[in-house]
Amino acid sequence: MHNATGAVGDAEPVIRVTGLAKEYRVFDKPEGLLASVRALFRRRSRTVEAVRGVDLEVARGEFVALLGPNGAGKTTLLKMLSGIITPTRGTATVLGHVPWERADDFRRRFALVMGQRNQLWWDLPAAESFRLHQEIYRLDPARFARTRDELVDLLGVRKLILQPVRELSLGERMKLELVAALLHEPEVLFLDEPTIGLDVVAQHTIHAFLRHVQAERQMTVILTTHYMKDVAALCERLVVITGGEILYDGSLAEIVDRFTTHKIVTLDLDAEPDPARIARLGFPCEVRGPRVVLRIDRARIADALPELLRDSGVLDVSVEDVPLEEIVAGLFRSADRRSQPAEASR
Amino acid sequence: MLRYLTIFGTFVRACLVRDLTFRANFILECLTSLGWMSMNLAFYLLVFTFTPEIGRDTGWTREPFFAFVATGMIINSIVQALFMPSAEELTELVRTGGLDAVLVKPLDAQFLLSMHRVDFSACANGLVGVCLLAWAVGRFETPPPAAAWAVYPLLLLCGVAILYALVIMLAAATIHLGRNQSLYDFWFYLTNFSRYPAEIYSGPWGSPLRALCTFVIPILLVVNVPARAITQPLTGAAWWAVGGTVCAAVAALVVSRVVFQRSLARYRSASS
């Protein structure tokens, strides 16, 4: 149970959300001069439900991915959990605190990193921003120096901390943003698209860094991203949100089992197959030169493989699950189709 | 309190480092500011070639009037240096969603948002103001009494507090509007009334304006009361004005705090 200081027992969820909803009133901007003048006196508004009654529990040390198409409500949910905005309905506690009450004790224990926003002083070296963090979070100088050195070494950015932030590349800046966010050793970390626009090397470095820090500190992390590589590299649990509602909440392995019926079998043949040979394979397939990609029902895979390999022209074979991108995109599309008739009837 | 002072010290240091990085820009800003002030002073000198006093029996002869102008320069330069750059930046922070990063820090958001940028070039006007005050007071027939010197700094602080409250309320309007690019213009129009002696607001139009700018938006107290305390005898009525200004400053700070907190509670953030 929560105690007087807002501490949470190990068995208690670190994040508990019940029926959380956020509505915005938006004003339509009419087209044309006359309509614009008319709108000065009478504006047409409508209510947009960004998040609709979300329920969620996250345990200490979990690394959860929050996936959803643009405008699904991921970032709005993250902003409510970090106390930036107040919900229209529902309750939430993070580390035993109601986030939007913005208690200092709560704000000292979490961090938020937004991939599309810069939180470091733009014209100054990151070392200056780190120093400010030390003062804001009242960090012991020796401990601050130790943590800072450890983090910059893990990310390999020691040489960059004395260079003005505006002179750094996007990847370098993001690494320094992560250092700044983790200096006060937060128990909960909210990451909003931290790898957006980064090259593959920077993405890998950040994945390795986050994995290491999260495991070492037993930090609870919620990550929103559009990159399935982030999810596959970091998260065990996946929450899919569309239209402000949770569509799926479970493990990565489970989403594959639950939402796919087949596996992808790739055969490398000795030559480009003729139509007769393709027909003999007996499965829906896609031919790319001498490579044939088959979609085979999971239940039939054990029987089908020996049969396929009996073809003496098979040089190589690989069996994989349907890519996560494909599964998630399918989920988004089905949610979209379901919501369209509902919207039309409104 | 000590923690906030230390953090403010860090802001000051960071802004100084930045200003020194862009030295030419800093020098240009100082020169622009001083040029504008010199033109104003030249204009007032010109006015005093036509008249020995502003208004009849108001006490605003040349040197007391320059003490008035100097007081205004000192108060304005403090506000311009400490609060105005942050208030102007707030409009951008709201529009771009940069305010999000401020709200997650374990620190008073009003402090962080109103004091994180310091404009050192605005201090140039303050220094000129101090020199002008010293020059004007040195030429008074009767030097100000000790009591006047004692209340003068307090009244300067009250003036700064009233202007700060106005700035922060105007900036808070940004949170509702999403964009408030006219903040600085509106601030300039509003505070323009405080740049002249209250006595000029008389007659059928002037008197209601004077009442409005004294009791509703107390900007006429900002420069007039401290300047009067240093230039004219501290009589009974003057002490009432001193007390009223202290009360107005406290009330303005309380109201601005409430307005700012309520505005923050309605913050919608920007799309990412």
Tab-separated table of C-alpha atoms in Angstrom, chain B residues 15-209:
chain	number	residue	atom	x	y	z
B	15	CYS	CA	22.987	33.847	-19.560
B	16	LEU	CA	26.240	35.718	-19.046
B	17	VAL	CA	28.190	32.921	-20.739
B	18	ARG	CA	25.721	32.998	-23.653
B	19	ASP	CA	25.867	36.802	-23.947
B	20	LEU	CA	29.658	36.636	-23.971
B	21	THR	CA	29.485	33.986	-26.687
B	22	PHE	CA	27.562	36.394	-28.903
B	23	ARG	CA	29.527	39.520	-27.943
B	24	ALA	CA	28.666	41.640	-30.979
B	25	ASN	CA	24.946	41.038	-30.418
B	26	PHE	CA	25.331	41.929	-26.734
B	27	ILE	CA	27.162	45.188	-27.500
B	28	LEU	CA	24.597	46.090	-30.174
B	29	GLU	CA	21.743	45.521	-27.725
B	30	CYS	CA	23.462	47.741	-25.120
B	31	LEU	CA	24.002	50.489	-27.690
B	32	THR	CA	20.407	50.302	-28.981
B	33	SER	CA	19.076	50.497	-25.453
B	34	LEU	CA	21.345	53.416	-24.510
B	35	GLY	CA	20.552	55.221	-27.771
B	36	TRP	CA	16.807	55.022	-27.096
B	37	MET	CA	17.329	56.292	-23.557
B	38	SER	CA	19.585	59.163	-24.698
B	39	MET	CA	16.921	60.297	-27.172
B	40	ASN	CA	14.339	60.322	-24.392
B	41	LEU	CA	16.608	62.360	-22.121
B	42	ALA	CA	17.351	64.813	-24.935
B	43	PHE	CA	13.597	65.201	-25.498
B	44	TYR	CA	13.003	66.012	-21.803
B	45	LEU	CA	15.919	68.512	-21.832
B	46	LEU	CA	14.256	70.135	-24.826
B	47	VAL	CA	10.937	70.351	-22.959
B	48	PHE	CA	12.671	72.147	-20.067
B	49	THR	CA	14.014	74.820	-22.428
B	50	PHE	CA	10.345	75.890	-22.866
B	51	THR	CA	9.045	75.510	-19.305
B	52	PRO	CA	10.650	75.526	-15.835
B	53	GLU	CA	8.116	73.048	-14.394
B	54	ILE	CA	5.774	70.320	-15.640
B	55	GLY	CA	2.338	71.448	-14.446
B	56	ARG	CA	1.733	74.336	-12.074
B	57	ASP	CA	2.986	73.881	-8.469
B	58	THR	CA	3.583	70.170	-8.971
B	59	GLY	CA	7.208	70.279	-7.838
B	60	TRP	CA	8.408	68.624	-11.062
B	61	THR	CA	11.095	71.133	-12.010
B	62	ARG	CA	14.093	69.994	-14.047
B	63	GLU	CA	16.210	68.113	-11.465
B	64	PRO	CA	13.302	66.459	-9.595
B	65	PHE	CA	11.846	65.442	-12.953
B	66	PHE	CA	15.158	63.866	-13.980
B	67	ALA	CA	15.171	62.040	-10.623
B	68	PHE	CA	11.685	60.808	-11.637
B	69	VAL	CA	12.978	59.678	-15.038
B	70	ALA	CA	15.988	57.995	-13.388
B	71	THR	CA	13.705	56.118	-10.976
B	72	GLY	CA	11.671	54.877	-13.939
B	73	MET	CA	14.852	53.801	-15.735
B	74	ILE	CA	16.089	51.816	-12.722
B	75	ILE	CA	12.765	50.030	-12.170
B	76	ASN	CA	12.253	49.318	-15.848
B	77	SER	CA	15.765	48.050	-16.350
B	78	ILE	CA	15.362	45.585	-13.463
B	79	VAL	CA	12.118	44.277	-14.976
B	80	GLN	CA	13.570	44.229	-18.483
B	81	ALA	CA	16.698	42.420	-17.317
B	82	LEU	CA	15.147	39.864	-14.973
B	83	PHE	CA	11.624	39.074	-16.131
B	84	MET	CA	10.830	40.344	-19.604
B	85	PRO	CA	12.998	37.906	-21.630
B	86	SER	CA	11.544	34.917	-19.763
B	87	ALA	CA	7.980	36.220	-20.153
B	88	GLU	CA	8.505	36.706	-23.866
B	89	GLU	CA	9.944	33.212	-24.160
B	90	LEU	CA	6.936	31.768	-22.345
B	91	THR	CA	4.746	32.546	-25.342
B	92	GLU	CA	7.066	30.435	-27.490
B	93	LEU	CA	7.265	27.663	-24.894
B	94	VAL	CA	3.471	27.394	-24.843
B	95	ARG	CA	3.161	27.427	-28.632
B	96	THR	CA	5.820	24.761	-29.171
B	97	GLY	CA	5.073	22.624	-26.109
B	98	GLY	CA	8.457	23.427	-24.543
B	99	LEU	CA	6.589	24.211	-21.331
B	100	ASP	CA	6.215	20.440	-20.804
B	101	ALA	CA	9.859	20.168	-19.786
B	102	VAL	CA	9.420	22.913	-17.185
B	103	LEU	CA	6.346	21.342	-15.604
B	104	VAL	CA	8.112	18.049	-14.862
B	105	LYS	CA	10.903	19.727	-12.888
B	106	PRO	CA	10.614	19.618	-9.073
B	107	LEU	CA	10.698	23.372	-8.822
B	108	ASP	CA	8.177	26.183	-8.677
B	109	ALA	CA	7.093	26.623	-12.301
B	110	GLN	CA	6.457	30.356	-11.899
B	111	PHE	CA	9.995	30.878	-10.648
B	112	LEU	CA	11.485	28.818	-13.444
B	113	LEU	CA	9.388	30.448	-16.142
B	114	SER	CA	9.800	34.023	-15.015
B	115	MET	CA	13.488	34.065	-14.126
B	116	HIS	CA	15.356	31.607	-16.315
B	117	ARG	CA	16.608	34.237	-18.758
B	118	VAL	CA	18.495	37.365	-17.817
B	119	ASP	CA	19.094	40.185	-20.283
B	120	PHE	CA	22.323	41.857	-19.247
B	121	SER	CA	22.092	44.528	-21.931
B	122	ALA	CA	19.056	45.962	-20.100
B	123	CYS	CA	21.310	46.627	-17.081
B	124	ALA	CA	23.006	49.390	-19.097
B	125	ASN	CA	19.882	51.560	-18.723
B	126	GLY	CA	19.791	50.865	-14.994
B	127	LEU	CA	23.384	52.037	-14.613
B	128	VAL	CA	22.605	55.222	-16.560
B	129	GLY	CA	19.551	55.648	-14.302
B	130	VAL	CA	21.679	55.416	-11.145
B	131	CYS	CA	24.130	58.014	-12.532
B	132	LEU	CA	21.281	60.311	-13.562
B	133	LEU	CA	19.702	59.989	-10.112
B	134	ALA	CA	23.015	60.837	-8.427
B	135	TRP	CA	23.423	63.869	-10.707
B	136	ALA	CA	19.830	65.101	-10.141
B	137	VAL	CA	19.798	64.572	-6.358
B	138	GLY	CA	23.201	66.306	-6.083
B	139	ARG	CA	21.613	69.447	-7.551
B	140	PHE	CA	18.583	69.527	-5.205
B	141	GLU	CA	18.368	72.657	-3.018
B	142	THR	CA	17.534	70.442	-0.026
B	143	PRO	CA	19.001	66.931	-0.003
B	144	PRO	CA	16.488	64.100	0.664
B	145	PRO	CA	16.156	63.161	4.377
B	146	ALA	CA	17.383	59.810	5.721
B	147	ALA	CA	13.799	58.515	5.914
B	148	ALA	CA	13.420	59.123	2.160
B	149	TRP	CA	16.597	57.141	1.450
B	150	ALA	CA	15.310	54.374	3.707
B	151	VAL	CA	11.943	53.952	1.943
B	152	TYR	CA	13.257	54.593	-1.569
B	153	PRO	CA	14.765	51.077	-2.131
B	154	LEU	CA	11.633	49.501	-0.641
B	155	LEU	CA	9.453	51.499	-3.030
B	156	LEU	CA	11.690	50.552	-5.955
B	157	LEU	CA	11.114	46.909	-5.028
B	158	CYS	CA	7.361	47.552	-4.825
B	159	GLY	CA	7.451	49.128	-8.294
B	160	VAL	CA	9.340	46.125	-9.646
B	161	ALA	CA	6.846	43.779	-7.946
B	162	ILE	CA	3.826	45.550	-9.505
B	163	LEU	CA	5.369	45.472	-12.968
B	164	TYR	CA	6.432	41.839	-12.495
B	165	ALA	CA	2.858	40.923	-11.530
B	166	LEU	CA	1.586	42.596	-14.708
B	167	VAL	CA	4.172	40.848	-16.880
B	168	ILE	CA	3.421	37.438	-15.430
B	169	MET	CA	-0.350	37.895	-15.812
B	170	LEU	CA	0.093	38.950	-19.427
B	171	ALA	CA	2.362	35.952	-19.992
B	172	ALA	CA	-0.186	33.662	-18.319
B	173	ALA	CA	-2.728	34.824	-20.906
B	174	THR	CA	-0.529	33.027	-23.439
B	175	ILE	CA	-1.454	29.687	-21.877
B	176	HIS	CA	-5.126	30.350	-22.673
B	177	LEU	CA	-4.529	31.910	-26.065
B	178	GLY	CA	-1.855	29.489	-27.283
B	179	ARG	CA	-0.118	32.396	-28.955
B	180	ASN	CA	0.397	35.959	-27.672
B	181	GLN	CA	2.880	37.722	-29.877
B	182	SER	CA	1.605	41.155	-28.857
B	183	LEU	CA	2.711	40.621	-25.248
B	184	TYR	CA	5.572	43.087	-25.480
B	185	ASP	CA	3.466	45.690	-27.316
B	186	PHE	CA	0.663	45.439	-24.801
B	187	TRP	CA	3.164	45.704	-21.960
B	188	PHE	CA	4.675	48.819	-23.561
B	189	TYR	CA	1.281	50.531	-23.985
B	190	LEU	CA	0.251	49.706	-20.439
B	191	THR	CA	3.443	50.814	-18.740
B	192	ASN	CA	3.631	53.951	-20.846
B	193	PHE	CA	1.236	55.537	-18.337
B	194	SER	CA	3.736	54.986	-15.529
B	195	ARG	CA	6.467	56.980	-17.283
B	196	TYR	CA	4.941	60.377	-16.513
B	197	PRO	CA	4.056	62.231	-13.284
B	198	ALA	CA	0.549	61.429	-12.038
B	199	GLU	CA	-0.292	65.163	-11.979
B	200	ILE	CA	-0.582	65.275	-15.773
B	201	TYR	CA	-3.660	63.037	-15.540
B	202	SER	CA	-6.253	65.688	-14.623
B	203	GLY	CA	-9.449	67.088	-16.052
B	204	PRO	CA	-12.533	65.182	-17.262
B	205	TRP	CA	-10.497	62.524	-19.100
B	206	GLY	CA	-7.375	62.512	-16.990
B	207	SER	CA	-8.948	62.053	-13.549
B	208	PRO	CA	-10.799	58.779	-14.310
B	209	LEU	CA	-7.659	57.491	-16.045
